[in-house]
């Protein structure tokens, strides 16, 4: 059994991972350690504070007790606001602290796209527009073109966690574009792991969600990613 340790900021949709682990009947362990949060806000200063090294280091100490095979910083905005270099520094710090390979959700999006040879995407974001543009630039730096965006202006992770499946599907459909090879849904505060297949059915194309790519990358760090049910084209 592979254990992917997850560092998750605060409390919003961490139960998405726990529900997935239960569905997989022990095939993959997904222990979650929640990190501290100063202010729950999709705002640059708050996100830089959310992802600072001290907060991650505190969580890493707890997560090490789970003896994970890999570690993921399960936060998109709290990684991409640091840029590619900053995100790599985050991941490197976690790897050093826990002693296993580590990455983050933002890096996972890039690696998942490249794994599927996807280079033109739409972004269906819960964030305000300025935060969405940080993600667009993060993707662009990796050679992934964003052909359309939908920014929904939701200010807190707590609010995002309350979105229904139908609301998420509507958000993804609204952001889609004919030129996009896939739609990216970048918020680990959004419950998506039970509806990835529904999102792909609604759009007729690959959909990559934050919690989905986080699990995928955690497995990818360990070895070949197993084929898992109901998790879309990526799996």
PDB file of C-alpha atoms in Angstrom:
ATOM      1  CA  UNK A   1       0.000   0.000   0.000  1.00  0.00           C
ATOM      2  CA  UNK A   2       1.257   3.470  -0.920  1.00  0.00           C
ATOM      3  CA  UNK A   3       0.903   6.283   1.608  1.00  0.00           C
ATOM      4  CA  UNK A   4       0.669   9.813   0.232  1.00  0.00           C
ATOM      5  CA  UNK A   5       0.911  12.279   3.097  1.00  0.00           C
ATOM      6  CA  UNK A   6      -1.061  15.483   2.611  1.00  0.00           C
ATOM      7  CA  UNK A   7      -0.403  18.861   4.193  1.00  0.00           C
ATOM      8  CA  UNK A   8      -3.687  20.744   3.905  1.00  0.00           C
ATOM      9  CA  UNK A   9      -4.326  24.371   4.920  1.00  0.00           C
ATOM     10  CA  UNK A  10      -7.027  24.676   7.571  1.00  0.00           C
ATOM     11  CA  UNK A  11     -10.426  23.059   7.221  1.00  0.00           C
ATOM     12  CA  UNK A  12     -12.573  23.152   4.086  1.00  0.00           C
ATOM     13  CA  UNK A  13     -12.504  20.103   1.803  1.00  0.00           C
ATOM     14  CA  UNK A  14      -9.934  17.838   3.437  1.00  0.00           C
ATOM     15  CA  UNK A  15     -12.716  15.247   3.763  1.00  0.00           C
ATOM     16  CA  UNK A  16     -12.540  14.909  -0.054  1.00  0.00           C
ATOM     17  CA  UNK A  17      -9.322  12.907   0.418  1.00  0.00           C
ATOM     18  CA  UNK A  18     -10.692  10.847   3.274  1.00  0.00           C
ATOM     19  CA  UNK A  19     -13.754   9.892   1.218  1.00  0.00           C
ATOM     20  CA  UNK A  20     -11.534   8.866  -1.705  1.00  0.00           C
ATOM     21  CA  UNK A  21      -9.334   6.704   0.516  1.00  0.00           C
ATOM     22  CA  UNK A  22     -12.456   4.949   1.799  1.00  0.00           C
ATOM     23  CA  UNK A  23     -13.659   4.330  -1.785  1.00  0.00           C
ATOM     24  CA  UNK A  24     -10.292   2.814  -2.707  1.00  0.00           C
ATOM     25  CA  UNK A  25     -10.613   0.215   0.080  1.00  0.00           C
ATOM     26  CA  UNK A  26      -7.106   0.644   1.421  1.00  0.00           C
ATOM     27  CA  UNK A  27      -5.313   0.632  -1.942  1.00  0.00           C
ATOM     28  CA  UNK A  28      -3.903   4.071  -1.150  1.00  0.00           C
ATOM     29  CA  UNK A  29      -3.528   5.751   2.245  1.00  0.00           C
ATOM     30  CA  UNK A  30      -4.095   9.524   2.279  1.00  0.00           C
ATOM     31  CA  UNK A  31      -3.385  10.803   5.804  1.00  0.00           C
ATOM     32  CA  UNK A  32      -4.086  14.527   6.159  1.00  0.00           C
ATOM     33  CA  UNK A  33      -2.376  16.963   8.516  1.00  0.00           C
ATOM     34  CA  UNK A  34      -3.922  20.424   8.569  1.00  0.00           C
ATOM     35  CA  UNK A  35      -1.557  23.385   8.670  1.00  0.00           C
ATOM     36  CA  UNK A  36      -2.259  26.639  10.468  1.00  0.00           C
ATOM     37  CA  UNK A  37      -4.005  29.496   8.694  1.00  0.00           C
ATOM     38  CA  UNK A  38      -3.632  33.178   9.519  1.00  0.00           C
ATOM     39  CA  UNK A  39      -6.499  34.616   7.469  1.00  0.00           C
ATOM     40  CA  UNK A  40      -8.747  32.567   5.191  1.00  0.00           C
ATOM     41  CA  UNK A  41      -8.625  34.852   2.167  1.00  0.00           C
ATOM     42  CA  UNK A  42      -7.883  34.532  -1.543  1.00  0.00           C
ATOM     43  CA  UNK A  43      -5.616  37.571  -1.372  1.00  0.00           C
ATOM     44  CA  UNK A  44      -1.909  37.628  -2.215  1.00  0.00           C
ATOM     45  CA  UNK A  45      -0.633  38.703   1.209  1.00  0.00           C
ATOM     46  CA  UNK A  46      -2.790  36.119   2.990  1.00  0.00           C
ATOM     47  CA  UNK A  47      -1.704  33.362   0.590  1.00  0.00           C
ATOM     48  CA  UNK A  48       1.993  34.184   0.990  1.00  0.00           C
ATOM     49  CA  UNK A  49       1.486  33.879   4.742  1.00  0.00           C
ATOM     50  CA  UNK A  50      -0.481  30.644   4.313  1.00  0.00           C
ATOM     51  CA  UNK A  51       2.355  28.988   2.409  1.00  0.00           C
ATOM     52  CA  UNK A  52       5.300  30.270   4.421  1.00  0.00           C
ATOM     53  CA  UNK A  53       7.974  27.799   5.424  1.00  0.00           C
ATOM     54  CA  UNK A  54       7.251  27.910   9.158  1.00  0.00           C
ATOM     55  CA  UNK A  55       3.646  26.772   8.716  1.00  0.00           C
ATOM     56  CA  UNK A  56       4.657  23.918   6.422  1.00  0.00           C
ATOM     57  CA  UNK A  57       7.491  22.855   8.708  1.00  0.00           C
ATOM     58  CA  UNK A  58       5.129  22.528  11.680  1.00  0.00           C
ATOM     59  CA  UNK A  59       2.826  20.294   9.646  1.00  0.00           C
ATOM     60  CA  UNK A  60       5.726  18.261   8.283  1.00  0.00           C
ATOM     61  CA  UNK A  61       6.755  17.234  11.805  1.00  0.00           C
ATOM     62  CA  UNK A  62       3.291  15.775  12.398  1.00  0.00           C
ATOM     63  CA  UNK A  63       3.062  14.183   8.962  1.00  0.00           C
ATOM     64  CA  UNK A  64       6.388  12.403   9.374  1.00  0.00           C
ATOM     65  CA  UNK A  65       4.743  10.248  12.064  1.00  0.00           C
ATOM     66  CA  UNK A  66       2.481   8.761   9.362  1.00  0.00           C
ATOM     67  CA  UNK A  67       5.585   7.373   7.599  1.00  0.00           C
ATOM     68  CA  UNK A  68       4.458   8.538   4.144  1.00  0.00           C
ATOM     69  CA  UNK A  69       6.072   7.384   0.915  1.00  0.00           C
ATOM     70  CA  UNK A  70       5.621  10.905  -0.491  1.00  0.00           C
ATOM     71  CA  UNK A  71       4.309  14.258   0.696  1.00  0.00           C
ATOM     72  CA  UNK A  72       2.111  16.819  -1.044  1.00  0.00           C
ATOM     73  CA  UNK A  73       1.454  20.428  -0.075  1.00  0.00           C
ATOM     74  CA  UNK A  74      -2.221  20.175  -0.959  1.00  0.00           C
ATOM     75  CA  UNK A  75      -2.756  23.828  -1.743  1.00  0.00           C
ATOM     76  CA  UNK A  76      -2.795  25.505  -5.136  1.00  0.00           C
ATOM     77  CA  UNK A  77      -2.964  29.229  -4.405  1.00  0.00           C
ATOM     78  CA  UNK A  78      -0.571  28.836  -1.461  1.00  0.00           C
ATOM     79  CA  UNK A  79       2.015  27.472  -3.870  1.00  0.00           C
ATOM     80  CA  UNK A  80       1.547  29.285  -7.190  1.00  0.00           C
ATOM     81  CA  UNK A  81       1.670  32.760  -5.574  1.00  0.00           C
ATOM     82  CA  UNK A  82       5.340  32.043  -4.885  1.00  0.00           C
ATOM     83  CA  UNK A  83       6.053  31.424  -8.578  1.00  0.00           C
ATOM     84  CA  UNK A  84       7.725  28.348  -9.987  1.00  0.00           C
ATOM     85  CA  UNK A  85      10.998  28.848  -8.128  1.00  0.00           C
ATOM     86  CA  UNK A  86       9.215  29.496  -4.852  1.00  0.00           C
ATOM     87  CA  UNK A  87       7.008  26.439  -5.324  1.00  0.00           C
ATOM     88  CA  UNK A  88      10.093  24.311  -5.929  1.00  0.00           C
ATOM     89  CA  UNK A  89      11.675  25.692  -2.759  1.00  0.00           C
ATOM     90  CA  UNK A  90       8.504  24.776  -0.822  1.00  0.00           C
ATOM     91  CA  UNK A  91       8.605  21.225  -2.140  1.00  0.00           C
ATOM     92  CA  UNK A  92      12.321  20.904  -1.444  1.00  0.00           C
ATOM     93  CA  UNK A  93      11.837  22.037   2.138  1.00  0.00           C
ATOM     94  CA  UNK A  94       9.122  19.436   2.683  1.00  0.00           C
ATOM     95  CA  UNK A  95      11.222  16.677   1.148  1.00  0.00           C
ATOM     96  CA  UNK A  96      14.089  17.559   3.456  1.00  0.00           C
ATOM     97  CA  UNK A  97      11.852  17.791   6.537  1.00  0.00           C
ATOM     98  CA  UNK A  98      10.060  14.467   6.016  1.00  0.00           C
ATOM     99  CA  UNK A  99      12.798  12.580   4.182  1.00  0.00           C
ATOM    100  CA  UNK A 100      10.657  11.503   1.214  1.00  0.00           C
ATOM    101  CA  UNK A 101       9.869  12.992  -2.224  1.00  0.00           C
ATOM    102  CA  UNK A 102       7.542  16.008  -2.053  1.00  0.00           C
ATOM    103  CA  UNK A 103       5.638  18.330  -4.357  1.00  0.00           C
ATOM    104  CA  UNK A 104       2.622  20.651  -4.365  1.00  0.00           C
ATOM    105  CA  UNK A 105      -0.699  21.003  -6.131  1.00  0.00           C
ATOM    106  CA  UNK A 106       0.511  23.768  -8.452  1.00  0.00           C
ATOM    107  CA  UNK A 107       3.473  21.723  -9.629  1.00  0.00           C
ATOM    108  CA  UNK A 108       1.131  18.731  -9.960  1.00  0.00           C
ATOM    109  CA  UNK A 109      -1.070  20.639 -12.413  1.00  0.00           C
ATOM    110  CA  UNK A 110       1.920  21.315 -14.660  1.00  0.00           C
ATOM    111  CA  UNK A 111       3.179  17.743 -14.466  1.00  0.00           C
ATOM    112  CA  UNK A 112      -0.293  16.283 -15.085  1.00  0.00           C
ATOM    113  CA  UNK A 113      -0.732  18.434 -18.193  1.00  0.00           C
ATOM    114  CA  UNK A 114       2.648  17.398 -19.555  1.00  0.00           C
ATOM    115  CA  UNK A 115       1.935  13.745 -18.776  1.00  0.00           C
ATOM    116  CA  UNK A 116      -1.195  13.988 -20.924  1.00  0.00           C
ATOM    117  CA  UNK A 117       0.544  16.185 -23.537  1.00  0.00           C
ATOM    118  CA  UNK A 118      -1.912  19.009 -22.895  1.00  0.00           C
ATOM    119  CA  UNK A 119      -0.635  22.518 -23.637  1.00  0.00           C
ATOM    120  CA  UNK A 120      -3.798  24.604 -24.137  1.00  0.00           C
ATOM    121  CA  UNK A 121      -6.226  24.822 -21.252  1.00  0.00           C
ATOM    122  CA  UNK A 122      -9.165  26.680 -19.786  1.00  0.00           C
ATOM    123  CA  UNK A 123      -9.110  27.579 -16.091  1.00  0.00           C
ATOM    124  CA  UNK A 124     -12.269  27.402 -13.973  1.00  0.00           C
ATOM    125  CA  UNK A 125     -11.220  29.232 -10.822  1.00  0.00           C
ATOM    126  CA  UNK A 126     -13.102  29.978  -7.659  1.00  0.00           C
ATOM    127  CA  UNK A 127     -10.708  32.887  -7.007  1.00  0.00           C
ATOM    128  CA  UNK A 128     -10.899  36.605  -7.664  1.00  0.00           C
ATOM    129  CA  UNK A 129      -9.428  37.565 -11.044  1.00  0.00           C
ATOM    130  CA  UNK A 130      -6.065  38.813  -9.748  1.00  0.00           C
ATOM    131  CA  UNK A 131      -5.393  35.484  -8.004  1.00  0.00           C
ATOM    132  CA  UNK A 132      -6.460  33.537 -11.094  1.00  0.00           C
ATOM    133  CA  UNK A 133      -3.887  35.489 -13.105  1.00  0.00           C
ATOM    134  CA  UNK A 134      -1.115  34.316 -10.783  1.00  0.00           C
ATOM    135  CA  UNK A 135      -2.064  30.745 -11.725  1.00  0.00           C
ATOM    136  CA  UNK A 136      -2.179  31.679 -15.412  1.00  0.00           C
ATOM    137  CA  UNK A 137       1.374  33.028 -15.167  1.00  0.00           C
ATOM    138  CA  UNK A 138       2.526  29.940 -13.281  1.00  0.00           C
ATOM    139  CA  UNK A 139       1.218  27.736 -16.093  1.00  0.00           C
ATOM    140  CA  UNK A 140       2.622  30.003 -18.804  1.00  0.00           C
ATOM    141  CA  UNK A 141       6.098  29.740 -17.274  1.00  0.00           C
ATOM    142  CA  UNK A 142       5.841  25.988 -17.850  1.00  0.00           C
ATOM    143  CA  UNK A 143       4.751  26.368 -21.482  1.00  0.00           C
ATOM    144  CA  UNK A 144       1.020  25.822 -20.879  1.00  0.00           C
ATOM    145  CA  UNK A 145      -1.224  28.377 -22.608  1.00  0.00           C
ATOM    146  CA  UNK A 146      -4.465  29.429 -20.926  1.00  0.00           C
ATOM    147  CA  UNK A 147      -7.012  30.190 -23.655  1.00  0.00           C
ATOM    148  CA  UNK A 148      -9.849  31.198 -21.333  1.00  0.00           C
ATOM    149  CA  UNK A 149     -10.523  31.758 -17.651  1.00  0.00           C
ATOM    150  CA  UNK A 150     -13.500  31.902 -15.368  1.00  0.00           C
ATOM    151  CA  UNK A 151     -12.887  33.747 -12.105  1.00  0.00           C
ATOM    152  CA  UNK A 152     -15.749  33.438  -9.666  1.00  0.00           C
ATOM    153  CA  UNK A 153     -14.605  35.929  -7.054  1.00  0.00           C
ATOM    154  CA  UNK A 154     -15.023  33.688  -4.021  1.00  0.00           C
ATOM    155  CA  UNK A 155     -12.943  35.155  -1.219  1.00  0.00           C
ATOM    156  CA  UNK A 156     -12.574  32.289   1.254  1.00  0.00           C
ATOM    157  CA  UNK A 157     -11.874  28.563   1.222  1.00  0.00           C
ATOM    158  CA  UNK A 158     -14.793  28.048   3.599  1.00  0.00           C
ATOM    159  CA  UNK A 159     -17.186  29.423   0.974  1.00  0.00           C
ATOM    160  CA  UNK A 160     -15.641  27.318  -1.791  1.00  0.00           C
ATOM    161  CA  UNK A 161     -16.133  24.165   0.282  1.00  0.00           C
ATOM    162  CA  UNK A 162     -19.880  24.823   0.342  1.00  0.00           C
ATOM    163  CA  UNK A 163     -20.276  24.672  -3.457  1.00  0.00           C
ATOM    164  CA  UNK A 164     -22.555  21.876  -4.641  1.00  0.00           C
ATOM    165  CA  UNK A 165     -21.635  19.427  -7.382  1.00  0.00           C
ATOM    166  CA  UNK A 166     -24.031  21.171  -9.770  1.00  0.00           C
ATOM    167  CA  UNK A 167     -22.436  24.545  -9.026  1.00  0.00           C
ATOM    168  CA  UNK A 168     -18.971  23.138  -9.743  1.00  0.00           C
ATOM    169  CA  UNK A 169     -20.179  21.597 -13.007  1.00  0.00           C
ATOM    170  CA  UNK A 170     -21.720  24.946 -14.036  1.00  0.00           C
ATOM    171  CA  UNK A 171     -18.480  26.744 -13.149  1.00  0.00           C
ATOM    172  CA  UNK A 172     -16.429  24.360 -15.284  1.00  0.00           C
ATOM    173  CA  UNK A 173     -18.802  24.568 -18.240  1.00  0.00           C
ATOM    174  CA  UNK A 174     -18.794  28.366 -18.095  1.00  0.00           C
ATOM    175  CA  UNK A 175     -14.997  28.531 -18.218  1.00  0.00           C
ATOM    176  CA  UNK A 176     -14.562  26.023 -21.057  1.00  0.00           C
ATOM    177  CA  UNK A 177     -13.426  27.107 -24.516  1.00  0.00           C
ATOM    178  CA  UNK A 178     -13.391  25.284 -27.881  1.00  0.00           C
ATOM    179  CA  UNK A 179      -9.599  25.663 -28.138  1.00  0.00           C
ATOM    180  CA  UNK A 180      -8.952  24.194 -24.677  1.00  0.00           C
ATOM    181  CA  UNK A 181      -7.714  20.618 -24.574  1.00  0.00           C
ATOM    182  CA  UNK A 182      -8.642  20.411 -20.897  1.00  0.00           C
ATOM    183  CA  UNK A 183     -10.249  22.424 -18.122  1.00  0.00           C
ATOM    184  CA  UNK A 184      -8.236  23.009 -14.952  1.00  0.00           C
ATOM    185  CA  UNK A 185     -10.039  23.545 -11.632  1.00  0.00           C
ATOM    186  CA  UNK A 186      -7.427  24.953  -9.238  1.00  0.00           C
ATOM    187  CA  UNK A 187      -8.730  24.940  -5.678  1.00  0.00           C
ATOM    188  CA  UNK A 188      -8.199  22.195  -3.091  1.00  0.00           C
ATOM    189  CA  UNK A 189     -11.003  23.782  -1.037  1.00  0.00           C
ATOM    190  CA  UNK A 190     -13.460  22.533  -3.673  1.00  0.00           C
ATOM    191  CA  UNK A 191     -14.975  19.056  -3.335  1.00  0.00           C
ATOM    192  CA  UNK A 192     -14.275  17.388  -6.685  1.00  0.00           C
ATOM    193  CA  UNK A 193     -12.976  13.850  -6.180  1.00  0.00           C
ATOM    194  CA  UNK A 194     -16.447  12.302  -6.395  1.00  0.00           C
ATOM    195  CA  UNK A 195     -17.423  14.182  -9.578  1.00  0.00           C
ATOM    196  CA  UNK A 196     -14.377  14.110 -11.900  1.00  0.00           C
ATOM    197  CA  UNK A 197     -16.129  11.761 -14.328  1.00  0.00           C
ATOM    198  CA  UNK A 198     -19.237  13.990 -14.244  1.00  0.00           C
ATOM    199  CA  UNK A 199     -17.120  17.037 -15.071  1.00  0.00           C
ATOM    200  CA  UNK A 200     -15.501  15.258 -18.009  1.00  0.00           C
ATOM    201  CA  UNK A 201     -18.884  14.075 -19.249  1.00  0.00           C
ATOM    202  CA  UNK A 202     -20.254  17.620 -19.037  1.00  0.00           C
ATOM    203  CA  UNK A 203     -17.367  19.143 -20.997  1.00  0.00           C
ATOM    204  CA  UNK A 204     -16.516  16.252 -23.279  1.00  0.00           C
ATOM    205  CA  UNK A 205     -12.822  16.677 -22.476  1.00  0.00           C
ATOM    206  CA  UNK A 206     -10.213  16.060 -19.807  1.00  0.00           C
ATOM    207  CA  UNK A 207     -10.800  17.905 -16.536  1.00  0.00           C
ATOM    208  CA  UNK A 208      -8.021  18.255 -13.977  1.00  0.00           C
ATOM    209  CA  UNK A 209      -9.022  19.272 -10.462  1.00  0.00           C
ATOM    210  CA  UNK A 210      -6.772  20.334  -7.611  1.00  0.00           C
ATOM    211  CA  UNK A 211      -7.489  17.398  -5.318  1.00  0.00           C
ATOM    212  CA  UNK A 212      -7.259  14.941  -8.214  1.00  0.00           C
ATOM    213  CA  UNK A 213      -3.829  16.102  -9.435  1.00  0.00           C
ATOM    214  CA  UNK A 214      -2.576  16.250  -5.847  1.00  0.00           C
ATOM    215  CA  UNK A 215      -3.287  12.551  -5.329  1.00  0.00           C
ATOM    216  CA  UNK A 216      -1.906  11.709  -8.780  1.00  0.00           C
ATOM    217  CA  UNK A 217       1.367  13.549  -8.189  1.00  0.00           C
ATOM    218  CA  UNK A 218       1.777  11.995  -4.751  1.00  0.00           C
ATOM    219  CA  UNK A 219       1.572   8.578  -6.374  1.00  0.00           C
ATOM    220  CA  UNK A 220       3.758   9.642  -9.302  1.00  0.00           C
ATOM    221  CA  UNK A 221       6.531  10.572  -6.876  1.00  0.00           C
ATOM    222  CA  UNK A 222       6.609   6.977  -5.641  1.00  0.00           C
ATOM    223  CA  UNK A 223       6.388   5.011  -8.889  1.00  0.00           C
ATOM    224  CA  UNK A 224       3.975   4.143 -11.712  1.00  0.00           C
ATOM    225  CA  UNK A 225       0.548   5.635 -10.991  1.00  0.00           C
ATOM    226  CA  UNK A 226      -2.076   2.908 -10.676  1.00  0.00           C
ATOM    227  CA  UNK A 227      -5.266   3.034 -12.709  1.00  0.00           C
ATOM    228  CA  UNK A 228      -7.965   4.148 -10.270  1.00  0.00           C
ATOM    229  CA  UNK A 229     -11.724   4.226 -10.925  1.00  0.00           C
ATOM    230  CA  UNK A 230     -13.904   7.314 -11.289  1.00  0.00           C
ATOM    231  CA  UNK A 231     -11.009   9.777 -11.343  1.00  0.00           C
ATOM    232  CA  UNK A 232     -11.050  10.827 -14.981  1.00  0.00           C
ATOM    233  CA  UNK A 233      -8.604  10.552 -17.869  1.00  0.00           C
ATOM    234  CA  UNK A 234      -5.614  11.348 -15.654  1.00  0.00           C
ATOM    235  CA  UNK A 235      -5.995   7.991 -13.891  1.00  0.00           C
TER     236      UNK A 235
END
